[in-house]
Coordinates of C-alpha atoms and ligand atoms in Angstrom, one line a residue:
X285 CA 0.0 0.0 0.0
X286 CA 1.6 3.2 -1.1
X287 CA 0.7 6.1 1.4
X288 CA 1.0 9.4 -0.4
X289 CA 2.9 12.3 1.6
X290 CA 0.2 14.5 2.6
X291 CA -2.0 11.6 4.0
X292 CA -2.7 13.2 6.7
X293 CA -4.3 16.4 5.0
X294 CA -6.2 14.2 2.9
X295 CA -7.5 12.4 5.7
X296 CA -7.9 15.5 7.9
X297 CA -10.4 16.8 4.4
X298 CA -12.2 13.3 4.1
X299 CA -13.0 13.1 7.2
X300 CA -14.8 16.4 7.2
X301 CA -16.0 16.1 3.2
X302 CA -17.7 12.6 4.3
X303 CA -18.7 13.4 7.6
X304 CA -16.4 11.3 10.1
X305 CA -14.9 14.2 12.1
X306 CA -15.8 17.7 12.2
X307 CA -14.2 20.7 14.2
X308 CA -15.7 21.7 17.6
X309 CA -18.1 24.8 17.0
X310 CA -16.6 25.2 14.0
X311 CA -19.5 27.7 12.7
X312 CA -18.0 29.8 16.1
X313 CA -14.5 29.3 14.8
X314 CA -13.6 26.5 16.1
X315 CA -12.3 25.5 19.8
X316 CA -8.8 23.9 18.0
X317 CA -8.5 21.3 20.2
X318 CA -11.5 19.1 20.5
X319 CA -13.1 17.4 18.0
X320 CA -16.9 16.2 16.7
X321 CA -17.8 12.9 15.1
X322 CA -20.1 13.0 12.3
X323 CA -22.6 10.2 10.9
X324 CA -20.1 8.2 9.9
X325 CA -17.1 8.9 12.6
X326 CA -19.9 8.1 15.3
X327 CA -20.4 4.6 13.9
X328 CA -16.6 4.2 13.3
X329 CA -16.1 5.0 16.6
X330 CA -18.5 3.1 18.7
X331 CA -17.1 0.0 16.3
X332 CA -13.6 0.1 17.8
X333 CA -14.9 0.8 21.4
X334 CA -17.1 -2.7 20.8
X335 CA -14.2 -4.1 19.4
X336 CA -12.1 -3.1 22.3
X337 CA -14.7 -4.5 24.9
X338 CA -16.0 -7.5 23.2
X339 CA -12.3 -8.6 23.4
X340 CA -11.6 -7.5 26.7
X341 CA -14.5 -7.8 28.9
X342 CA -17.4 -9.9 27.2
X343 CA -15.7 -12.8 25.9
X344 CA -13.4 -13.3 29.0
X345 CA -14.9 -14.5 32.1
X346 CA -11.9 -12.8 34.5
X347 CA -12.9 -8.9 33.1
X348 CA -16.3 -7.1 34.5
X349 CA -17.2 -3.5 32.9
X350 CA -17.9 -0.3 35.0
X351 CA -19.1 3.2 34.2
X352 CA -17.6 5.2 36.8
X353 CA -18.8 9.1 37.0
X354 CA -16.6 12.0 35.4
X355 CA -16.5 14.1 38.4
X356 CA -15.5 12.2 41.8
X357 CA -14.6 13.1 45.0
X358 CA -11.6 16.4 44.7
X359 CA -9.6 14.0 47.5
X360 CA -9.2 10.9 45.1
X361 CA -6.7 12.9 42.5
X362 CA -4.9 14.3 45.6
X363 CA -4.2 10.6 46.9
X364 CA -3.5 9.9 43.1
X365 CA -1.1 12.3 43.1
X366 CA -2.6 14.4 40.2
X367 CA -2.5 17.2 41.6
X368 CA 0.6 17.7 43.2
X369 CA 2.5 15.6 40.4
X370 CA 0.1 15.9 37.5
X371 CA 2.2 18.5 35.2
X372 CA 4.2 19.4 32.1
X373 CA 6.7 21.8 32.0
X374 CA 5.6 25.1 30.2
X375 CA 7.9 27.6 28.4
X376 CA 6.1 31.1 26.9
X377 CA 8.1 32.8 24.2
X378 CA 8.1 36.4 25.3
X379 CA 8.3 37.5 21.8
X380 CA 5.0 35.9 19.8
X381 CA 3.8 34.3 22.8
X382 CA 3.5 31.0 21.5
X383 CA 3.6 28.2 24.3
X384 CA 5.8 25.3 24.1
X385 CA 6.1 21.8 26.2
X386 CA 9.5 22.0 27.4
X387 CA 10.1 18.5 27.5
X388 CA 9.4 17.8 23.5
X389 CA 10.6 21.6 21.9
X390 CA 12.6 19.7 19.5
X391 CA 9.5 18.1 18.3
X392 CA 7.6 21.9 18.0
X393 CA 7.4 24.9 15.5
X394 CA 7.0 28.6 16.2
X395 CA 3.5 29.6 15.1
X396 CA 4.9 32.6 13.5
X397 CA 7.2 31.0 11.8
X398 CA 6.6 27.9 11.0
X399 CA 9.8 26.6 9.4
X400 CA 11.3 27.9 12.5
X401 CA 12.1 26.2 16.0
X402 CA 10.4 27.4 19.1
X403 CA 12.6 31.3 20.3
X404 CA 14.1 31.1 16.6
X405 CA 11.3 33.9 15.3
X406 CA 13.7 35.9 17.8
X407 CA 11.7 36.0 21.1
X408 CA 13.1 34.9 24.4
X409 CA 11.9 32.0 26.0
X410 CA 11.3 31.6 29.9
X411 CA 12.2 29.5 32.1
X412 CA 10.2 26.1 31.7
X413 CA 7.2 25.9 34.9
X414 CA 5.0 23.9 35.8
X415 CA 1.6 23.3 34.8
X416 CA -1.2 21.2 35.7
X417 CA -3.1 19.6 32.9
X418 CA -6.3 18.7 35.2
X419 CA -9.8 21.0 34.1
X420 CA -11.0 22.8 37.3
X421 CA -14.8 23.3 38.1
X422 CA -16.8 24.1 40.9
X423 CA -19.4 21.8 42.0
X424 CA -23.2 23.2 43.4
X425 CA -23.5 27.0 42.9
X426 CA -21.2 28.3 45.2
X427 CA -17.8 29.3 43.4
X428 CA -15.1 28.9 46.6
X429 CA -11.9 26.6 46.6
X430 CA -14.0 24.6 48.8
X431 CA -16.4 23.4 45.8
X432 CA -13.4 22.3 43.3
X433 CA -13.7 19.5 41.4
X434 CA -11.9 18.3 38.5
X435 CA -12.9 16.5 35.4
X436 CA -10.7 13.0 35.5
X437 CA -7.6 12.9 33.1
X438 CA -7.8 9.3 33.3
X439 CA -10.8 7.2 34.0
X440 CA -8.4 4.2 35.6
X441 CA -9.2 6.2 39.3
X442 CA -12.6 5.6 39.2
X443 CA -11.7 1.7 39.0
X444 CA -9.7 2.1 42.0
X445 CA -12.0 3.9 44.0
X446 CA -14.5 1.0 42.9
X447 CA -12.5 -1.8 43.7
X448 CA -14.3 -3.3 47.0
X449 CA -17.1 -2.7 45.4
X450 CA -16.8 -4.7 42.7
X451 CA -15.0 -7.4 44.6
X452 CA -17.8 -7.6 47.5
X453 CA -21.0 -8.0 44.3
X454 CA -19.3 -9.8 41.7
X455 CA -17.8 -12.9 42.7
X456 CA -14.3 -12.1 41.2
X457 CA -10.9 -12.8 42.8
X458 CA -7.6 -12.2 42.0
X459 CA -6.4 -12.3 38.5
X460 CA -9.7 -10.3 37.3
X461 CA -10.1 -7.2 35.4
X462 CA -12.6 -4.2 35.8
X463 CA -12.6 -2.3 32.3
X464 CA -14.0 1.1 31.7
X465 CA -14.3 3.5 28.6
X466 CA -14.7 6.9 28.9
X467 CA -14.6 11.0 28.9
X468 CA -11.3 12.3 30.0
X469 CA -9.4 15.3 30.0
X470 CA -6.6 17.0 29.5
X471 CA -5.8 20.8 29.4
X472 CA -2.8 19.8 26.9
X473 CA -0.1 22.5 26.7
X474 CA 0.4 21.8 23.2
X475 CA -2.6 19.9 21.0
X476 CA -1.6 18.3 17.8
X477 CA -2.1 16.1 14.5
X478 CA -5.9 16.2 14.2
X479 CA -7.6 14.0 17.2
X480 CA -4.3 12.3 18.0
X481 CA -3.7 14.8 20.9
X482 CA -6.6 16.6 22.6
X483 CA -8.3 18.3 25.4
X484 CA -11.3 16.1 25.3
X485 CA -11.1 12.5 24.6
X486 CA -11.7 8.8 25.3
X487 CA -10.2 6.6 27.1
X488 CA -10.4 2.5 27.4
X489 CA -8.6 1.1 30.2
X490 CA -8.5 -2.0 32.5
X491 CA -7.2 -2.6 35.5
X492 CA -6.3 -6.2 36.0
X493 CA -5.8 -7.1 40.1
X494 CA -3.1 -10.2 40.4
X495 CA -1.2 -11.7 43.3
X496 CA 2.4 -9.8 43.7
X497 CA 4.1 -12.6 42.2
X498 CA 2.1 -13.0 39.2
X499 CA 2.2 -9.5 37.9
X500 CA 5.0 -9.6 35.9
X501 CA 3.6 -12.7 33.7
X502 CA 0.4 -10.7 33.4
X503 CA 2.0 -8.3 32.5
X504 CA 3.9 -9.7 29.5
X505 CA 0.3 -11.5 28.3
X506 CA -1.4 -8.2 28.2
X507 CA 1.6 -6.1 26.5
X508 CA 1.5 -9.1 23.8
X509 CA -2.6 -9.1 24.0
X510 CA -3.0 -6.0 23.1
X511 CA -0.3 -5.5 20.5
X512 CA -2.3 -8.2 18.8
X513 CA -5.5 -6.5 19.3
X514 CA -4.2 -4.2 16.6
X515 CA -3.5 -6.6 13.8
X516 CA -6.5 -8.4 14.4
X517 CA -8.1 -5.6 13.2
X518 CA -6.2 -5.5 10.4
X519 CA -3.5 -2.7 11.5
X520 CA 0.1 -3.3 9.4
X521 CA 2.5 -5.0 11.4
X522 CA 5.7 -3.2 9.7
X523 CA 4.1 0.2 11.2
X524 CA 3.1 -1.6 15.0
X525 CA 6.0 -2.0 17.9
X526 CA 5.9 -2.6 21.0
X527 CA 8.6 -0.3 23.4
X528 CA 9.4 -1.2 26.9
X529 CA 10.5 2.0 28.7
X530 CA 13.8 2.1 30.1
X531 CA 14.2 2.4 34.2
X532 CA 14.5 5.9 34.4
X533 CA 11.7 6.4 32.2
X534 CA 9.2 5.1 34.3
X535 CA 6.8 6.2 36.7
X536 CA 8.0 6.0 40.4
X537 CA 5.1 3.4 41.5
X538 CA 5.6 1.7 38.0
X539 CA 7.8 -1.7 37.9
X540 CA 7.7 -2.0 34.0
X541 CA 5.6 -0.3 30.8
X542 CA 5.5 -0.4 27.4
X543 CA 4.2 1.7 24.5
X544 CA 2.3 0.7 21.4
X545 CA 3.7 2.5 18.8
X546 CA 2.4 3.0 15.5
X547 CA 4.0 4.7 12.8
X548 CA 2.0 8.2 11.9
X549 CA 2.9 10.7 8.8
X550 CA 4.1 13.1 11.7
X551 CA 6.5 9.8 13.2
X552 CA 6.3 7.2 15.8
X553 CA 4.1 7.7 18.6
X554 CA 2.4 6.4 21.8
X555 CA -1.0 4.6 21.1
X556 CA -1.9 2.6 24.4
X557 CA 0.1 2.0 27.6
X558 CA 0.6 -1.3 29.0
X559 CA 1.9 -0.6 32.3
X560 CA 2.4 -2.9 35.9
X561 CA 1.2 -0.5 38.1
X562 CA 1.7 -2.3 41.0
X563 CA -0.1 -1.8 44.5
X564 CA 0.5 2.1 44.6
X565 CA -2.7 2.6 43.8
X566 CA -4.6 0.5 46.1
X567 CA -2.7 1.4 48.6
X568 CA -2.6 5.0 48.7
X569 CA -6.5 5.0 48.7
X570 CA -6.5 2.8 51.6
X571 CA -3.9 5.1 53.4
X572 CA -6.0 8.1 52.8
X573 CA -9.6 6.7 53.7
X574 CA -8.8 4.3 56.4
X575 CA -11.1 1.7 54.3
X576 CA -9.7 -2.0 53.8
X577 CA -9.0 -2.8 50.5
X578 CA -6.9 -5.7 50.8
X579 CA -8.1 -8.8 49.0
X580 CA -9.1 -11.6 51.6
X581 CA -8.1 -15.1 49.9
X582 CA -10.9 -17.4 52.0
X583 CA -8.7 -20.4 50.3
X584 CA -5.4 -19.6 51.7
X585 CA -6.2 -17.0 54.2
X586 CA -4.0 -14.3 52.7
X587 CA -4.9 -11.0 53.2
X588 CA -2.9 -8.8 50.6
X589 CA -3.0 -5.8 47.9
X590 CA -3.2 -7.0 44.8
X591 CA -0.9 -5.8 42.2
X592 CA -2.4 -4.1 39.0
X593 CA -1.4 -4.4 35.3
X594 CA -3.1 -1.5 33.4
X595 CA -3.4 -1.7 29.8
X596 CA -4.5 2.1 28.4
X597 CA -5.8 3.7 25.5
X598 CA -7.0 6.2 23.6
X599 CA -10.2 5.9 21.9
X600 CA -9.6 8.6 19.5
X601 CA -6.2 8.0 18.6
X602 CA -7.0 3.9 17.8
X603 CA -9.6 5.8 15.5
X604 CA -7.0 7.8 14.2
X605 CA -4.7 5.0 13.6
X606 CA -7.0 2.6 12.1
X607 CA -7.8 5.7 9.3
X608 CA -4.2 6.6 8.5
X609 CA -3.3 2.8 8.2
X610 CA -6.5 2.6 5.7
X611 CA -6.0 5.1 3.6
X612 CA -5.0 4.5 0.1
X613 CA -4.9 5.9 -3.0
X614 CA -4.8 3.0 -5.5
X615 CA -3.2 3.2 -9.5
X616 CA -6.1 1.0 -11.1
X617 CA -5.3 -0.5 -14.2
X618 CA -7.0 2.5 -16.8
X619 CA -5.2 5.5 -15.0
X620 CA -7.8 6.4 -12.6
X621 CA -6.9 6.8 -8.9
X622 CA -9.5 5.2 -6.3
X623 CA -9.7 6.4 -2.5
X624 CA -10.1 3.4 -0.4
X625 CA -10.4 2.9 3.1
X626 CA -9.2 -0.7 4.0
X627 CA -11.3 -1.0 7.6
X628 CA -11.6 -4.3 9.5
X629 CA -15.4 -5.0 8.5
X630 CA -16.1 -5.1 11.9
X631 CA -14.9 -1.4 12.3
X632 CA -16.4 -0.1 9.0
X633 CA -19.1 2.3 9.8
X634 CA -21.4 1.0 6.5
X635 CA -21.3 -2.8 6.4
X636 CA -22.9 -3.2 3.3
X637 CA -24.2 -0.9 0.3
X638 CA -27.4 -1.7 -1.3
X639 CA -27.8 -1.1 -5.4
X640 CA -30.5 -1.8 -6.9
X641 CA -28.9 -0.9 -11.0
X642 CA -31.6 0.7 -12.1
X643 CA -34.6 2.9 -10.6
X644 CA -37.1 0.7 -12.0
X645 CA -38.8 -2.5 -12.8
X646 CA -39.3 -3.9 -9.5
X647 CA -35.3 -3.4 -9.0
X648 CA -35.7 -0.8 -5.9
X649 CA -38.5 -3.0 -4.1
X650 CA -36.6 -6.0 -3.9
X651 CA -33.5 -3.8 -2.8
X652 CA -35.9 -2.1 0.5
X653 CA -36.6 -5.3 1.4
X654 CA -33.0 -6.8 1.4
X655 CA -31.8 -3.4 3.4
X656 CA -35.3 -4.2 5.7
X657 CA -33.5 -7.6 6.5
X658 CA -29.8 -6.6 7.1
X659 CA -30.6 -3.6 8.5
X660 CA -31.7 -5.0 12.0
X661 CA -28.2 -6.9 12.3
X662 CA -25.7 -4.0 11.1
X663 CA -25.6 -0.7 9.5
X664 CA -26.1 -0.5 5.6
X665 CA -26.6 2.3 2.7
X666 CA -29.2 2.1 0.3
X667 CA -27.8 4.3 -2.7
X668 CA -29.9 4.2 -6.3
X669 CA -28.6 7.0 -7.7
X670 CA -25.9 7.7 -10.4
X671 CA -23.3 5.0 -12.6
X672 CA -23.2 1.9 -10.5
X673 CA -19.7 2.1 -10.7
X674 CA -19.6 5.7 -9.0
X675 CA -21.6 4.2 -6.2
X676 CA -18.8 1.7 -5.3
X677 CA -16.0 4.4 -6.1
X678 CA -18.1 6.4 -3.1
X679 CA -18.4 3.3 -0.1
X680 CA -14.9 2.6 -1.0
X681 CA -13.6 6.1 0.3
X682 CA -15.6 5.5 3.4
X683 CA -14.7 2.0 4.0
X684 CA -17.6 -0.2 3.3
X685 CA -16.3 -3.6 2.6
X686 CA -19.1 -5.0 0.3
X687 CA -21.3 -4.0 -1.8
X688 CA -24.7 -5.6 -3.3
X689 CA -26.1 -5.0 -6.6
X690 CA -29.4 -5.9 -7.4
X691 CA -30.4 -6.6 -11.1
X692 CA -32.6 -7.6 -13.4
X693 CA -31.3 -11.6 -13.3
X694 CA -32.0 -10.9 -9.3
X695 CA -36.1 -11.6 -10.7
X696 CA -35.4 -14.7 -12.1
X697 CA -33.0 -16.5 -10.2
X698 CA -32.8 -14.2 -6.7
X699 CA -29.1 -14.1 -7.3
X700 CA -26.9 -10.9 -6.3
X701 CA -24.0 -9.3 -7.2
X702 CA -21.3 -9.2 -3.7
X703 CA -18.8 -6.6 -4.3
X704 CA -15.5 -6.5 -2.7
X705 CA -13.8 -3.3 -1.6
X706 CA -10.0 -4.8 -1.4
X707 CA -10.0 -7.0 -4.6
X708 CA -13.2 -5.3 -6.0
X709 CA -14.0 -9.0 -7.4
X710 CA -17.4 -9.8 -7.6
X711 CA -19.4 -12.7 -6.9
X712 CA -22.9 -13.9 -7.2
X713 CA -24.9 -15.6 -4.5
X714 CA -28.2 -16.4 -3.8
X715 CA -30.2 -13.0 -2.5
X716 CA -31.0 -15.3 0.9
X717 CA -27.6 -16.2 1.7
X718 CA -26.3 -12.6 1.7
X719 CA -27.1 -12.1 5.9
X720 CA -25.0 -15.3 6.4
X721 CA -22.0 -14.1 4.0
X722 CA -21.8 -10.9 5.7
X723 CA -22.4 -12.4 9.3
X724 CA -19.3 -14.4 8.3
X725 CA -17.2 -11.3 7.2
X726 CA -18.0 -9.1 10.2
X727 CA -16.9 -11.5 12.7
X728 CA -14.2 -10.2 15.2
Ligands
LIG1058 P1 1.2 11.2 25.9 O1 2.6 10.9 26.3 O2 1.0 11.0 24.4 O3 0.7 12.5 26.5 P2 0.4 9.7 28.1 O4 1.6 8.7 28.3 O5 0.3 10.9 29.0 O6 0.3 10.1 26.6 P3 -1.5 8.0 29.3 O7 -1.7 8.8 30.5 O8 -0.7 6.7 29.5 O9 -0.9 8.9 28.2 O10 -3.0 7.7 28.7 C1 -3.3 6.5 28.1 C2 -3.7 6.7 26.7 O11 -4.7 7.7 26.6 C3 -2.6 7.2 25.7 O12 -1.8 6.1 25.3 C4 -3.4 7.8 24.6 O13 -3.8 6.8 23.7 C5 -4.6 8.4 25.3 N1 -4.4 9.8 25.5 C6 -3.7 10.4 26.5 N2 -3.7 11.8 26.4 C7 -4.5 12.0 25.3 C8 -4.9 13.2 24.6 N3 -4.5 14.4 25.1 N4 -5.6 13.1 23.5 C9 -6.0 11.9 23.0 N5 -5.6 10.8 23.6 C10 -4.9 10.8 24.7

């Protein structure tokens, strides 16, 4: 797959020409650094957060789900240490009064001049200070710094704060999982590269509670779990790897982490975390409420913290990498150039489109009632209009991975025409075995 230069302007323009992902307020402006999805991003989205959850929570019987409230209790992200320790270091250029992240400048442009490093448009820059990336709010309607809440940066606190909980209602015990997905944010110094880095995004993490001694097995099967996760779906091994951090890399109540890394137009960069958190978190809430939570193992009478491997990711960037690793622009044999969008069926927003050839002769009817029938297992497009050969050219820019075409043979022997995206062969099958065929396809 050859990946022209600008892919990531083209994308940036499809997305909003085809409605996946649209600027926040954009008729205001904009807000720059939060972003809306559109009719088709929405069903893109919730695909890879069903992907993510079928794989992690439904089909395993260790993992249980929560849904865990945005705001909580100011206390918990002191005891977490967000919001003594939750910062980047800032640096203002006294000149165009750009802001920088001191600790990736390299990586940055000046604004005024963009060819130009950060200070190089001739300004000064201070001294790098800290700055906390947690949103404030107040909570009821007095505004004092008694009523401060913050909106999480990571929902993975409000499985901590849930643990006895979960453990004294759902039968669980050590090695289990409690998974969430979620709102979190950020007031980034610096947002970047479209929806890779923003102030408001999604989050899907698990915590995964072992015995001490286990965690570091655990924590190999999830690093290699997840990483696999990814090409599953389809996502191009050459352009995956897996980093371990090196000691002084990671956090202080971290024994060992690794990146997924997938290579983006703008360079390699972090998609999840996989980290062993160990029983820093657990404990610290204990400490500061005076509650137990110790697991009690009625089998061998051990009372203990369990240790915690977190595996943690984006939503929006998974979303972002499963576009950038689709896109193509594809030489076909007469000259012409066809955008394509090689999704995982299961994450392609339209699973099917429905083509009746032409607007007449009983065509359309049989069409409606084939869309009737699929449409109450997956999302499909009914399109009549135009060159059939236009219509496909259209679902292919937006990832839909088949396409049926009804025709006038369809009356006499109820066969139909499948359409491939990938190989754009075609195929006829019978017009009652098409719910099966694309059952079949869509299976993650
Ligand atoms: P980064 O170094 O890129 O800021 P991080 O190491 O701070 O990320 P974590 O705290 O480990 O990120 O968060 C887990 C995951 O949440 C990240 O791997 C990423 O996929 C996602 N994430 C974090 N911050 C953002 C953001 N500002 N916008 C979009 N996704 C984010």
């Amino acid at each position: 797959m050859s990946k022209p230069a600008d892919t990531m302007e083209k994308l940036v323009s499809l997305c909003k020409r085809r409605g996946f992902i649209f600027p926040s307020s954009e008729i205001y402006g904009g807000l720059k650094s939060c972003w809306d999805y559109g009719p088709l991003g929405v069903e893109l989205k919730r695909n890879v957060k069903e992907a993510w959850w079928s794989r992690m929570v439904r089909r395993r019987r260790d993992v249980v789900g929560l849904d865990a409230s945005i705001l909580m209790h100011p206390k918990v992200w002191e005891t977490s240490g967000h919001v003594s320790g939750f910062n980047d270091p800032l640096i203002d250029c006294k000149k165009c009064k750009a802001r920088f992240r001191a600790d990736t400048l390299d990586q940055q442009v000046c604004p005024e001049k963009p060819s130009k490093r950060p200070g190089e448009c001739g300004g000064e820059l201070t001294e790098p200070r800290q700055f906390n990336l947690m949103f404030k709010t107040n909570m009821g309607p007095v505004e004092s710094s008694e009523s401060v809440v913050y909106l999480r940066p990571e929902t993975a606190q409000g499985i901590f704060v849930n643990f006895k909980n979960v453990v004294d209602t759902s039968r669980v015990r050590p090695p289990f999982g409690i998974a969430q997905q979620g709102k979190s944010f950020r007031n980034e110094i610096v947002t970047e590269n479209f929806i890779f880095r923003s102030r408001e995004f999604e989050q899907m993490e698990m915590e995964f509670f072992v015995p001490p001694a286990e965690a570091p097995e655990w924590y190999r099967y999830w690093r290699d779990a997840r990483y696999k996760w990814f090409t599953d779906l389809g996502v191009t091994p050459a352009k995956l790897r897996l980093r371990e951090h090196d000691k002084d890399e990671l956090a202080h109540y971290s024994a060992a982490c690794a990146d997924v890394e997938y290579e983006f137009p703008f360079g390699w960069k972090e998609l999840e975390g996989i980290a062993n958190r160990t029983d820093f978190d657990l404990q610290r809430h204990a400490e500061a409420t005076g509650r137990d939570l110790m697991f009690f193992d009625d089998q061998t009478k051990e009372r203990y913290f369990p240790y915690v491997v977190e595996p943690a990711l984006g939503v929006d960037r998974a979303v972002l990498t499963f576009l950038v690793d689709g896109y193509d622009e594809e030489k076909l044999e007469d000259g012409d150039v066809r955008t394509v969008l090689h999704l995982h069926p299961a994450l392609a927003p339209i699973k099917c489109g429905i083509f009746p050839l032409v607007k007449k002769e009983g065509l359309p009817e049989i069409a409606e009632k084939l869309e009737d029938e699929l449409k109450r297992h997956f999302s499909v497009f009914f399109d009549q209009s135009g060159a059939i050969g236009r219509r496909y050219r259209r679902q292919d820019e937006i990832g839909t991975p088949y396409g049926v075409t009804i025709d006038f043979d369809t009356k006499t022997d109820q066969t139909v025409t499948i359409r491939e995206r990938d190989s754009m062969s075609q195929t006829r099958i019978g017009i009652d075995k098409v719910l099966d065929f694309l059952r079949d396809k869509l299976d993650f």
